[in-house]
Amino acid sequence: MEPIEEEGTLTRGERNRSMKYSTADGMAYSLMTGLGDAYIPAAAISLGATNFYIGLLAALPQLFGAFLQFFSLSILRFFKDRKLIVVAGAFVQAVCWLCVAAVMLWPGPLSIELIAVFFTLGTGCSLLINPAWSSWISDIVPENERAGFFAGRNRLMQLMLFAATFTAGIVLNQLQLAYPAAVAFGIIFVVAATARFASTFFLTQMSNIKYEIQLMREIQLKHLFMLPAHRHELWFLAFVALLTFSVQFASPFFTPYMLNELHFTLEALGIVTATSVLAKILSYPYWGKIIDRFGNRTVLIAAAFLSPLGSVLWLFSKDLPMLLLFNIVSGFIWSGYEIAVFNYALSMVGRELRPSFISKYNIFVNVFYAAGAIAGGLFLMGFGNAMLFGFSGFLLVFLISGIMRIVVALAFTPKLTSGREVLNTSQERAMVFDLVAVYPTQGAVSHVLTGWNFTRKAVSSTTERGGRIMKEGLGATGELLVEGGRKLMSKVSRRKHL
């Protein structure tokens, strides 16, 4: 490993070189995700996995990742080298993808279980290195360039993810004409492993920067539950966690529903999956403008109330064109949610809590992600034949997921505090109505017509406050613990809810 540099000693050329390789790393990572993660459930189904196993396949990596978060700060303190941690984690994930490919190419009686083990280990390592990567990259990219850099990097990653997911479905469909399904998946996963090895190489080419351990402060989980000053942060974490649970109750089972019940080809599955990614890309500029106008909290609330459509719409049609339309709607909604929750989190944080918060936030989200997927699998296993409102099996799971999402939105969004004083609650209610009932249609049509105009505004467009915080770097992503005086200020707006 190269010598560790002080942050201020990097030359302009070294920073530019590191930023270039970071973008290449992101694109290679998206290629791995589009070829690998997107098709793991389909691969397991080809080996005969049950619905419960599909739920476990979605749950175990997140649960393992949440467990590893307890050690992320200790690992950082021990090695004192963020680059070493990130490169090692990426390399282990690449090796795990090779192992998954080997299992598919030479299947045996324990193939499904081995896929779950290797996929869980690889994804867990990827989640483990997130805090170190976020802190490292924020020290490499100059403060006044971060918004533009991450907007461009995110744009290229989304394009690569769309292209990889779309192309993989077509390639898999053609490979199955000549080879068994398991072999076809094995070939695709070899390419996914190669992409992660390439990502690892790009990471090794980035400059190393000394990490000041003494600046790191840690927030214990017990502080979130025991200290009244953290009440607003806890409400936010509970909202995100329970909404994640509600979504994951259904999310892992769209793939088996399309393959087993609708009998879609892998090509059709790839098209449906990629459509959601494309919808996100085209929707980012719209949501950025809306956040500029109405603020992060309003958009977050609107997205939460729109989120049930992501599963409930699937109850009304089994035709591919309609399912593509449903996924466009879903991608539109989740793009708004992702930008809003990102900026909302940023508005509550301080830099010194960065690594600690990211690990705690990941624990909350990953545990409830896993719990939702397992709960959905157990429901299908125990109540697959139950009937409610004429729906059963997968469709009943989709319905229950939608109901849970609206319940979470109703129960928790009034608890979300705003970073600014809300002087007219009725006006803000009108904003939410316009955002849900009027602007989505106009915005979606406008950006489909204008095509690929989703440059810097896609990510960097935020509220004036959010934009200022965003320039402080992606490394601040997810920090959600308000300190000192800001906690006192939140009490002022506590009664100003929708």
Short mmCIF file of C-alpha atoms in Angstrom, two decimals:
data_model
loop_
_atom_site.label_atom_id
_atom_site.label_comp_id
_atom_site.label_asym_id
_atom_site.label_seq_id
_atom_site.Cartn_x
_atom_site.Cartn_y
_atom_site.Cartn_z
CA MET A 1 0.00 0.00 0.00
CA GLU A 2 1.26 3.45 -0.91
CA PRO A 3 2.30 5.95 1.77
CA ILE A 4 -0.56 7.73 3.50
CA GLU A 5 -0.70 11.43 2.60
CA GLU A 6 -1.95 14.31 4.67
CA GLU A 7 -5.16 15.71 3.18
CA GLY A 8 -3.64 19.09 2.41
CA THR A 9 -0.55 17.62 0.69
CA LEU A 10 -2.40 16.16 -2.32
CA THR A 11 -1.59 18.03 -5.52
CA ARG A 12 -4.26 19.10 -7.98
CA GLY A 13 -3.16 16.34 -10.32
CA GLU A 14 -3.39 13.69 -7.60
CA ARG A 15 -6.89 14.80 -6.67
CA ASN A 16 -8.05 14.80 -10.29
CA ARG A 17 -6.56 11.36 -10.83
CA SER A 18 -8.26 9.98 -7.72
CA MET A 19 -11.60 11.51 -8.72
CA LYS A 20 -11.31 9.97 -12.19
CA TYR A 21 -10.63 6.54 -10.72
CA SER A 22 -13.47 6.98 -8.22
CA THR A 23 -15.87 7.54 -11.11
CA ALA A 24 -14.51 4.44 -12.86
CA ASP A 25 -14.94 2.49 -9.61
CA GLY A 26 -18.57 3.62 -9.36
CA MET A 27 -19.34 2.56 -12.92
CA ALA A 28 -17.70 -0.84 -12.42
CA TYR A 29 -19.67 -1.28 -9.20
CA SER A 30 -22.92 -0.46 -11.04
CA LEU A 31 -22.01 -2.99 -13.72
CA MET A 32 -21.56 -5.63 -11.01
CA THR A 33 -24.90 -4.68 -9.46
CA GLY A 34 -26.81 -4.74 -12.74
CA LEU A 35 -25.37 -8.12 -13.74
CA GLY A 36 -25.25 -9.70 -10.30
CA ASP A 37 -27.53 -8.38 -7.58
CA ALA A 38 -30.44 -7.80 -9.96
CA TYR A 39 -30.46 -11.45 -11.09
CA ILE A 40 -29.56 -13.37 -7.92
CA PRO A 41 -33.25 -14.12 -7.13
CA ALA A 42 -33.85 -15.37 -10.67
CA ALA A 43 -30.75 -17.58 -10.43
CA ALA A 44 -31.98 -19.09 -7.18
CA ILE A 45 -35.39 -19.73 -8.72
CA SER A 46 -33.72 -21.57 -11.60
CA LEU A 47 -32.23 -23.94 -9.00
CA GLY A 48 -35.63 -24.51 -7.38
CA ALA A 49 -35.57 -22.02 -4.49
CA THR A 50 -38.85 -21.58 -2.62
CA ASN A 51 -40.41 -18.21 -1.83
CA PHE A 52 -39.08 -18.42 1.71
CA TYR A 53 -35.54 -18.88 0.39
CA ILE A 54 -36.01 -15.86 -1.88
CA GLY A 55 -36.94 -13.85 1.20
CA LEU A 56 -33.88 -15.13 3.04
CA LEU A 57 -31.69 -14.29 0.06
CA ALA A 58 -32.83 -10.69 0.34
CA ALA A 59 -32.67 -10.61 4.13
CA LEU A 60 -29.43 -12.31 5.12
CA PRO A 61 -27.00 -9.90 3.37
CA GLN A 62 -28.66 -6.91 5.01
CA LEU A 63 -28.77 -8.59 8.41
CA PHE A 64 -25.12 -9.59 8.16
CA GLY A 65 -24.24 -6.07 7.03
CA ALA A 66 -26.05 -4.61 10.02
CA PHE A 67 -24.12 -6.93 12.34
CA LEU A 68 -20.80 -5.87 10.78
CA GLN A 69 -21.64 -2.20 11.37
CA PHE A 70 -20.97 -2.77 15.06
CA PHE A 71 -17.34 -3.39 14.16
CA SER A 72 -16.84 -0.81 11.42
CA LEU A 73 -15.50 1.93 13.69
CA SER A 74 -13.31 -0.52 15.62
CA ILE A 75 -11.82 -1.74 12.35
CA LEU A 76 -11.18 1.85 11.28
CA ARG A 77 -9.48 2.62 14.59
CA PHE A 78 -7.35 -0.52 14.41
CA PHE A 79 -6.08 -0.23 10.84
CA LYS A 80 -6.14 3.59 10.65
CA ASP A 81 -6.19 3.25 6.87
CA ARG A 82 -9.47 3.79 5.03
CA LYS A 83 -8.08 2.81 1.63
CA LEU A 84 -6.85 -0.54 2.93
CA ILE A 85 -10.27 -1.31 4.41
CA VAL A 86 -12.17 -0.32 1.26
CA VAL A 87 -9.88 -2.19 -1.14
CA ALA A 88 -9.93 -5.33 1.01
CA GLY A 89 -13.73 -5.31 1.26
CA ALA A 90 -14.15 -4.82 -2.48
CA PHE A 91 -11.71 -7.64 -3.24
CA VAL A 92 -13.54 -10.06 -0.91
CA GLN A 93 -16.83 -9.20 -2.61
CA ALA A 94 -15.31 -9.91 -6.04
CA VAL A 95 -14.06 -13.32 -4.82
CA CYS A 96 -17.54 -14.07 -3.44
CA TRP A 97 -19.05 -13.39 -6.88
CA LEU A 98 -16.61 -15.88 -8.39
CA CYS A 99 -17.78 -18.43 -5.81
CA VAL A 100 -21.43 -17.75 -6.69
CA ALA A 101 -20.58 -18.24 -10.37
CA ALA A 102 -18.82 -21.51 -9.58
CA VAL A 103 -21.88 -22.77 -7.71
CA MET A 104 -24.07 -21.98 -10.73
CA LEU A 105 -21.66 -23.58 -13.22
CA TRP A 106 -21.29 -26.74 -11.12
CA PRO A 107 -24.55 -27.03 -9.15
CA GLY A 108 -24.98 -29.54 -6.36
CA PRO A 109 -27.44 -30.47 -3.58
CA LEU A 110 -26.48 -27.44 -1.47
CA SER A 111 -26.30 -24.91 -4.29
CA ILE A 112 -29.06 -22.65 -2.99
CA GLU A 113 -27.57 -22.54 0.49
CA LEU A 114 -24.07 -21.84 -0.87
CA ILE A 115 -25.36 -19.01 -3.04
CA ALA A 116 -26.95 -17.47 0.05
CA VAL A 117 -23.69 -17.81 2.01
CA PHE A 118 -21.41 -16.29 -0.63
CA PHE A 119 -23.86 -13.54 -1.62
CA THR A 120 -24.37 -12.64 2.04
CA LEU A 121 -20.63 -12.50 2.72
CA GLY A 122 -19.93 -10.34 -0.32
CA THR A 123 -22.77 -7.89 0.28
CA GLY A 124 -21.91 -7.70 3.98
CA CYS A 125 -18.32 -6.70 3.15
CA SER A 126 -19.63 -4.03 0.79
CA LEU A 127 -21.84 -2.60 3.54
CA LEU A 128 -19.01 -2.81 6.07
CA ILE A 129 -16.72 -0.55 4.05
CA ASN A 130 -19.34 2.13 3.35
CA PRO A 131 -18.46 4.39 6.32
CA ALA A 132 -14.74 4.25 5.50
CA TRP A 133 -15.37 4.91 1.80
CA SER A 134 -17.69 7.87 2.49
CA SER A 135 -15.14 9.47 4.81
CA TRP A 136 -12.22 8.77 2.44
CA ILE A 137 -13.81 10.13 -0.73
CA SER A 138 -15.04 13.28 1.00
CA ASP A 139 -11.44 14.09 1.93
CA ILE A 140 -10.25 13.57 -1.64
CA VAL A 141 -12.79 15.73 -3.45
CA PRO A 142 -12.33 19.49 -2.83
CA GLU A 143 -15.22 21.02 -0.93
CA ASN A 144 -16.20 23.45 -3.68
CA GLU A 145 -16.32 20.66 -6.29
CA ARG A 146 -18.23 17.99 -4.43
CA ALA A 147 -21.75 18.80 -5.61
CA GLY A 148 -20.79 18.77 -9.30
CA PHE A 149 -18.50 15.75 -8.98
CA PHE A 150 -21.02 13.52 -7.21
CA ALA A 151 -23.83 14.62 -9.53
CA GLY A 152 -21.79 13.55 -12.55
CA ARG A 153 -20.59 10.34 -10.90
CA ASN A 154 -24.13 9.40 -9.87
CA ARG A 155 -25.42 10.07 -13.38
CA LEU A 156 -22.86 7.75 -14.97
CA MET A 157 -23.50 5.06 -12.35
CA GLN A 158 -27.25 5.16 -13.00
CA LEU A 159 -26.70 4.90 -16.74
CA MET A 160 -24.38 1.93 -16.28
CA LEU A 161 -26.86 0.24 -13.94
CA PHE A 162 -29.67 0.68 -16.47
CA ALA A 163 -27.56 -0.59 -19.37
CA ALA A 164 -26.24 -3.58 -17.41
CA THR A 165 -29.65 -4.67 -16.11
CA PHE A 166 -31.32 -4.27 -19.50
CA THR A 167 -28.54 -6.02 -21.43
CA ALA A 168 -28.16 -8.88 -18.94
CA GLY A 169 -31.80 -9.90 -19.40
CA ILE A 170 -31.37 -10.08 -23.17
CA VAL A 171 -28.06 -11.96 -22.93
CA LEU A 172 -29.43 -14.44 -20.39
CA ASN A 173 -32.39 -15.15 -22.62
CA GLN A 174 -30.07 -15.92 -25.55
CA LEU A 175 -27.67 -17.99 -23.45
CA GLN A 176 -30.54 -20.18 -22.27
CA LEU A 177 -31.15 -21.20 -25.87
CA ALA A 178 -27.75 -22.92 -25.91
CA TYR A 179 -27.00 -23.74 -22.27
CA PRO A 180 -28.88 -24.77 -19.11
CA ALA A 181 -30.26 -21.86 -17.10
CA ALA A 182 -27.75 -22.37 -14.27
CA VAL A 183 -24.83 -22.16 -16.70
CA ALA A 184 -26.23 -19.00 -18.27
CA PHE A 185 -26.41 -17.34 -14.86
CA GLY A 186 -22.92 -18.59 -14.02
CA ILE A 187 -21.49 -16.87 -17.10
CA ILE A 188 -23.18 -13.58 -16.20
CA PHE A 189 -21.91 -13.79 -12.61
CA VAL A 190 -18.34 -14.32 -13.85
CA VAL A 191 -18.67 -10.99 -15.66
CA ALA A 192 -20.09 -9.43 -12.45
CA ALA A 193 -17.05 -10.70 -10.53
CA THR A 194 -14.74 -9.29 -13.19
CA ALA A 195 -16.46 -5.92 -12.85
CA ARG A 196 -15.86 -5.93 -9.09
CA PHE A 197 -12.21 -6.88 -9.59
CA ALA A 198 -11.95 -3.92 -11.97
CA SER A 199 -13.59 -1.74 -9.31
CA THR A 200 -11.00 -2.96 -6.79
CA PHE A 201 -8.18 -2.04 -9.17
CA PHE A 202 -9.59 1.47 -9.64
CA LEU A 203 -9.74 1.90 -5.87
CA THR A 204 -6.07 0.97 -5.54
CA GLN A 205 -5.19 3.79 -7.95
CA MET A 206 -6.74 6.47 -5.71
CA SER A 207 -4.58 8.49 -3.34
CA ASN A 208 -4.47 7.47 0.30
CA ILE A 209 -5.12 10.16 2.91
CA LYS A 210 -4.33 10.08 6.60
CA TYR A 211 -7.36 9.76 8.84
CA GLU A 212 -7.36 11.76 12.05
CA ILE A 213 -8.66 9.25 14.57
CA GLN A 214 -8.84 11.80 17.35
CA LEU A 215 -11.52 13.74 15.45
CA MET A 216 -13.91 10.78 15.43
CA ARG A 217 -16.86 10.92 17.82
CA GLU A 218 -19.19 8.01 18.36
CA ILE A 219 -22.90 7.96 19.07
CA GLN A 220 -24.05 4.87 20.94
CA LEU A 221 -27.34 3.24 19.98
CA LYS A 222 -28.53 3.63 23.57
CA HIS A 223 -28.19 7.41 23.24
CA LEU A 224 -30.86 7.44 20.55
CA PHE A 225 -33.34 5.68 22.82
CA MET A 226 -32.44 7.13 26.22
CA LEU A 227 -31.69 10.80 25.60
CA PRO A 228 -34.74 13.06 25.06
CA ALA A 229 -32.56 15.40 22.99
CA HIS A 230 -32.42 12.73 20.27
CA ARG A 231 -36.20 12.26 20.09
CA HIS A 232 -36.55 13.79 16.61
CA GLU A 233 -33.69 11.72 15.22
CA LEU A 234 -35.27 8.58 16.65
CA TRP A 235 -38.63 9.40 15.04
CA PHE A 236 -36.87 9.82 11.71
CA LEU A 237 -34.97 6.54 12.03
CA ALA A 238 -38.17 4.73 13.06
CA PHE A 239 -39.98 6.15 10.04
CA VAL A 240 -37.27 5.09 7.59
CA ALA A 241 -36.85 1.68 9.22
CA LEU A 242 -40.56 0.82 9.26
CA LEU A 243 -41.11 2.07 5.73
CA THR A 244 -38.17 -0.11 4.67
CA PHE A 245 -39.80 -3.08 6.45
CA SER A 246 -43.08 -2.43 4.64
CA VAL A 247 -41.40 -2.20 1.25
CA GLN A 248 -39.26 -5.30 1.72
CA PHE A 249 -42.29 -7.31 2.81
CA ALA A 250 -43.11 -7.40 -0.92
CA SER A 251 -40.01 -6.32 -2.83
CA PRO A 252 -38.13 -9.67 -3.00
CA PHE A 253 -41.18 -11.41 -4.45
CA PHE A 254 -41.78 -9.43 -7.62
CA THR A 255 -39.16 -11.58 -9.39
CA PRO A 256 -40.69 -14.98 -8.47
CA TYR A 257 -44.14 -13.55 -9.25
CA MET A 258 -43.04 -12.59 -12.77
CA LEU A 259 -41.12 -15.81 -13.42
CA ASN A 260 -43.32 -18.40 -11.70
CA GLU A 261 -46.85 -17.02 -12.06
CA LEU A 262 -46.68 -14.73 -15.08
CA HIS A 263 -44.08 -16.95 -16.81
CA PHE A 264 -42.06 -14.02 -18.08
CA THR A 265 -38.78 -14.66 -19.89
CA LEU A 266 -35.54 -13.34 -18.39
CA GLU A 267 -35.51 -10.76 -21.16
CA ALA A 268 -38.88 -9.43 -20.02
CA LEU A 269 -37.70 -9.50 -16.40
CA GLY A 270 -34.65 -7.44 -17.34
CA ILE A 271 -36.75 -4.91 -19.21
CA VAL A 272 -39.16 -4.47 -16.29
CA THR A 273 -36.30 -4.09 -13.80
CA ALA A 274 -34.35 -1.67 -15.98
CA THR A 275 -37.44 0.47 -16.59
CA SER A 276 -37.52 1.46 -12.93
CA VAL A 277 -33.87 2.54 -13.08
CA LEU A 278 -34.53 4.63 -16.20
CA ALA A 279 -37.53 6.26 -14.54
CA LYS A 280 -35.33 7.27 -11.62
CA ILE A 281 -32.76 8.84 -13.92
CA LEU A 282 -35.36 10.89 -15.76
CA SER A 283 -37.11 11.91 -12.51
CA TYR A 284 -34.14 13.32 -10.60
CA PRO A 285 -34.29 16.81 -12.20
CA TYR A 286 -38.00 17.11 -11.42
CA TRP A 287 -37.56 16.20 -7.77
CA GLY A 288 -34.59 18.53 -7.44
CA LYS A 289 -36.76 21.45 -8.59
CA ILE A 290 -39.58 20.43 -6.27
CA ILE A 291 -37.18 20.28 -3.32
CA ASP A 292 -35.96 23.75 -4.28
CA ARG A 293 -39.54 24.97 -4.13
CA PHE A 294 -41.11 23.08 -1.24
CA GLY A 295 -38.24 21.67 0.84
CA ASN A 296 -37.03 18.19 1.77
CA ARG A 297 -39.63 17.46 4.44
CA THR A 298 -42.56 18.12 2.12
CA VAL A 299 -41.13 15.91 -0.62
CA LEU A 300 -40.32 13.17 1.89
CA ILE A 301 -43.90 13.19 3.15
CA ALA A 302 -45.33 13.20 -0.37
CA ALA A 303 -43.10 10.29 -1.44
CA ALA A 304 -44.12 8.33 1.65
CA PHE A 305 -47.82 8.72 0.83
CA LEU A 306 -47.20 7.83 -2.82
CA SER A 307 -45.11 4.76 -1.98
CA PRO A 308 -48.06 2.30 -1.67
CA LEU A 309 -48.59 2.65 -5.43
CA GLY A 310 -45.31 0.78 -5.94
CA SER A 311 -46.94 -2.48 -4.86
CA VAL A 312 -50.71 -1.92 -5.06
CA LEU A 313 -50.72 -1.12 -8.78
CA TRP A 314 -49.53 -4.66 -9.48
CA LEU A 315 -52.92 -5.93 -8.32
CA PHE A 316 -54.68 -4.56 -11.37
CA SER A 317 -52.87 -6.02 -14.37
CA LYS A 318 -50.66 -8.88 -15.49
CA ASP A 319 -49.80 -7.47 -18.90
CA LEU A 320 -46.19 -6.54 -19.59
CA PRO A 321 -46.95 -3.02 -20.93
CA MET A 322 -48.93 -2.18 -17.81
CA LEU A 323 -46.25 -3.59 -15.51
CA LEU A 324 -43.70 -1.42 -17.30
CA LEU A 325 -45.93 1.58 -16.60
CA PHE A 326 -46.25 0.54 -12.95
CA ASN A 327 -42.46 0.34 -12.63
CA ILE A 328 -42.10 3.78 -14.19
CA VAL A 329 -44.42 5.12 -11.48
CA SER A 330 -42.46 3.25 -8.81
CA GLY A 331 -39.11 4.54 -10.07
CA PHE A 332 -40.48 8.08 -10.13
CA ILE A 333 -41.67 7.85 -6.53
CA TRP A 334 -38.50 6.29 -5.13
CA SER A 335 -36.22 8.77 -6.88
CA GLY A 336 -38.00 11.54 -4.98
CA TYR A 337 -37.82 9.61 -1.73
CA GLU A 338 -34.09 8.91 -2.10
CA ILE A 339 -33.15 12.52 -2.81
CA ALA A 340 -35.39 13.86 -0.04
CA VAL A 341 -34.23 11.40 2.63
CA PHE A 342 -30.61 12.09 1.63
CA ASN A 343 -30.98 15.86 2.01
CA TYR A 344 -33.19 15.60 5.09
CA ALA A 345 -30.49 13.56 6.81
CA LEU A 346 -27.80 16.05 5.81
CA SER A 347 -29.73 18.93 7.35
CA MET A 348 -29.41 17.42 10.83
CA VAL A 349 -25.71 16.58 11.13
CA GLY A 350 -22.18 17.59 12.00
CA ARG A 351 -19.03 16.36 10.21
CA GLU A 352 -17.38 14.79 13.24
CA LEU A 353 -20.26 12.31 13.68
CA ARG A 354 -19.97 11.10 10.08
CA PRO A 355 -18.57 7.54 10.43
CA SER A 356 -20.50 6.83 13.61
CA PHE A 357 -23.85 7.90 12.22
CA ILE A 358 -23.47 6.05 8.93
CA SER A 359 -22.88 2.80 10.81
CA LYS A 360 -25.87 3.33 13.13
CA TYR A 361 -28.15 4.37 10.28
CA ASN A 362 -27.13 1.24 8.37
CA ILE A 363 -27.95 -0.89 11.40
CA PHE A 364 -31.49 0.47 11.59
CA VAL A 365 -32.21 0.18 7.89
CA ASN A 366 -30.54 -3.19 7.31
CA VAL A 367 -32.19 -4.91 10.27
CA PHE A 368 -35.66 -3.81 9.20
CA TYR A 369 -34.84 -4.57 5.57
CA ALA A 370 -34.03 -8.15 6.60
CA ALA A 371 -37.03 -8.42 8.90
CA GLY A 372 -39.40 -7.31 6.14
CA ALA A 373 -38.05 -9.82 3.61
CA ILE A 374 -38.19 -12.69 6.12
CA ALA A 375 -41.71 -11.71 7.22
CA GLY A 376 -42.89 -11.70 3.61
CA GLY A 377 -41.36 -15.13 2.99
CA LEU A 378 -42.89 -16.57 6.16
CA PHE A 379 -46.29 -15.14 5.22
CA LEU A 380 -46.16 -16.78 1.79
CA MET A 381 -45.07 -20.06 3.35
CA GLY A 382 -47.80 -20.08 6.03
CA PHE A 383 -50.64 -18.12 4.45
CA GLY A 384 -50.00 -18.46 0.72
CA ASN A 385 -53.55 -19.66 0.14
CA ALA A 386 -55.25 -17.07 2.35
CA MET A 387 -57.71 -14.74 0.63
CA LEU A 388 -58.37 -11.03 1.31
CA PHE A 389 -60.47 -8.79 -0.94
CA GLY A 390 -60.17 -11.46 -3.62
CA PHE A 391 -56.35 -11.52 -3.57
CA SER A 392 -54.09 -14.35 -2.45
CA GLY A 393 -50.45 -15.44 -2.67
CA PHE A 394 -48.08 -12.87 -4.15
CA LEU A 395 -50.85 -10.36 -4.81
CA LEU A 396 -51.97 -10.49 -1.19
CA VAL A 397 -48.38 -9.77 -0.11
CA PHE A 398 -48.31 -6.76 -2.45
CA LEU A 399 -51.61 -5.54 -0.98
CA ILE A 400 -50.47 -5.92 2.64
CA SER A 401 -47.22 -4.12 1.81
CA GLY A 402 -49.19 -1.19 0.40
CA ILE A 403 -51.41 -1.04 3.48
CA MET A 404 -48.38 -1.05 5.80
CA ARG A 405 -46.74 1.75 3.81
CA ILE A 406 -49.75 4.05 4.15
CA VAL A 407 -50.02 3.24 7.87
CA VAL A 408 -46.36 4.17 8.40
CA ALA A 409 -46.86 7.40 6.44
CA LEU A 410 -49.93 8.34 8.48
CA ALA A 411 -48.31 7.49 11.81
CA PHE A 412 -44.82 8.92 11.40
CA THR A 413 -44.76 11.79 8.93
CA PRO A 414 -46.43 14.19 11.41
CA LYS A 415 -43.44 13.51 13.69
CA LEU A 416 -40.87 14.63 11.13
CA THR A 417 -39.59 18.05 12.08
CA SER A 418 -38.60 20.63 9.53
CA GLY A 419 -35.24 22.37 9.43
CA ARG A 420 -37.00 25.69 9.05
CA GLU A 421 -39.93 27.41 10.71
CA VAL A 422 -43.22 26.52 9.01
CA LEU A 423 -45.33 29.65 9.26
CA ASN A 424 -48.45 28.42 7.48
CA THR A 425 -49.36 24.80 7.93
CA SER A 426 -52.37 25.03 5.64
CA GLN A 427 -50.12 26.36 2.87
CA GLU A 428 -47.74 23.44 3.32
CA ARG A 429 -50.67 21.04 3.16
CA ALA A 430 -51.62 22.62 -0.16
CA MET A 431 -48.06 22.09 -1.35
CA VAL A 432 -48.27 18.38 -0.53
CA PHE A 433 -51.58 18.11 -2.39
CA ASP A 434 -50.15 19.82 -5.47
CA LEU A 435 -47.07 17.63 -5.33
CA VAL A 436 -49.05 14.39 -5.10
CA ALA A 437 -52.02 15.22 -7.31
CA VAL A 438 -50.77 17.70 -9.90
CA TYR A 439 -47.03 18.09 -10.36
CA PRO A 440 -45.99 14.42 -10.75
CA THR A 441 -47.87 14.08 -14.05
CA GLN A 442 -46.56 17.36 -15.43
CA GLY A 443 -43.01 16.65 -14.34
CA ALA A 444 -42.92 13.09 -15.64
CA VAL A 445 -44.25 14.08 -19.07
CA SER A 446 -41.90 17.06 -19.31
CA HIS A 447 -38.77 15.09 -18.57
CA VAL A 448 -39.67 12.18 -20.81
CA LEU A 449 -40.04 14.66 -23.66
CA THR A 450 -36.84 16.51 -22.91
CA GLY A 451 -34.95 13.22 -22.76
CA TRP A 452 -31.57 12.87 -21.15
CA ASN A 453 -31.24 16.32 -19.63
CA PHE A 454 -30.33 15.15 -16.15
CA THR A 455 -26.90 16.63 -15.50
CA ARG A 456 -25.83 18.52 -12.41
CA LYS A 457 -29.38 19.34 -11.27
CA ALA A 458 -30.14 15.64 -10.85
CA VAL A 459 -28.41 15.51 -7.50
CA SER A 460 -27.09 18.95 -6.65
CA SER A 461 -30.48 20.64 -6.97
CA THR A 462 -31.72 20.96 -3.40
CA THR A 463 -33.07 23.57 -1.08
CA GLU A 464 -30.76 26.52 -0.50
CA ARG A 465 -29.85 24.97 2.82
CA GLY A 466 -29.60 21.48 1.38
CA GLY A 467 -27.40 22.71 -1.45
CA ARG A 468 -25.03 24.38 0.97
CA ILE A 469 -24.77 21.20 3.03
CA MET A 470 -24.31 19.07 -0.06
CA LYS A 471 -21.22 21.05 -0.97
CA GLU A 472 -19.76 19.82 2.28
CA GLY A 473 -19.57 16.43 0.66
CA LEU A 474 -21.09 13.08 0.11
CA GLY A 475 -19.12 11.99 3.14
CA ALA A 476 -21.80 13.61 5.25
CA THR A 477 -24.39 11.24 3.80
CA GLY A 478 -26.70 9.81 6.36
CA GLU A 479 -25.50 11.71 9.44
CA LEU A 480 -28.63 12.19 11.42
CA LEU A 481 -27.77 13.38 14.91
CA VAL A 482 -28.52 17.02 15.75
CA GLU A 483 -26.32 18.59 18.39
CA GLY A 484 -26.53 21.30 21.02
CA GLY A 485 -28.38 24.38 19.97
CA ARG A 486 -29.90 22.78 16.88
CA LYS A 487 -31.79 20.37 19.13
CA LEU A 488 -33.21 23.34 21.01
CA MET A 489 -34.26 24.94 17.74
CA SER A 490 -36.11 21.80 16.70
CA LYS A 491 -38.43 22.27 19.67
CA VAL A 492 -39.68 25.51 18.15
CA SER A 493 -41.04 23.72 15.10
CA ARG A 494 -42.18 20.61 16.95
CA ARG A 495 -45.81 21.72 16.90
CA LYS A 496 -45.63 22.78 13.25
CA HIS A 497 -46.51 19.47 11.65
CA LEU A 498 -48.68 18.63 8.70
#
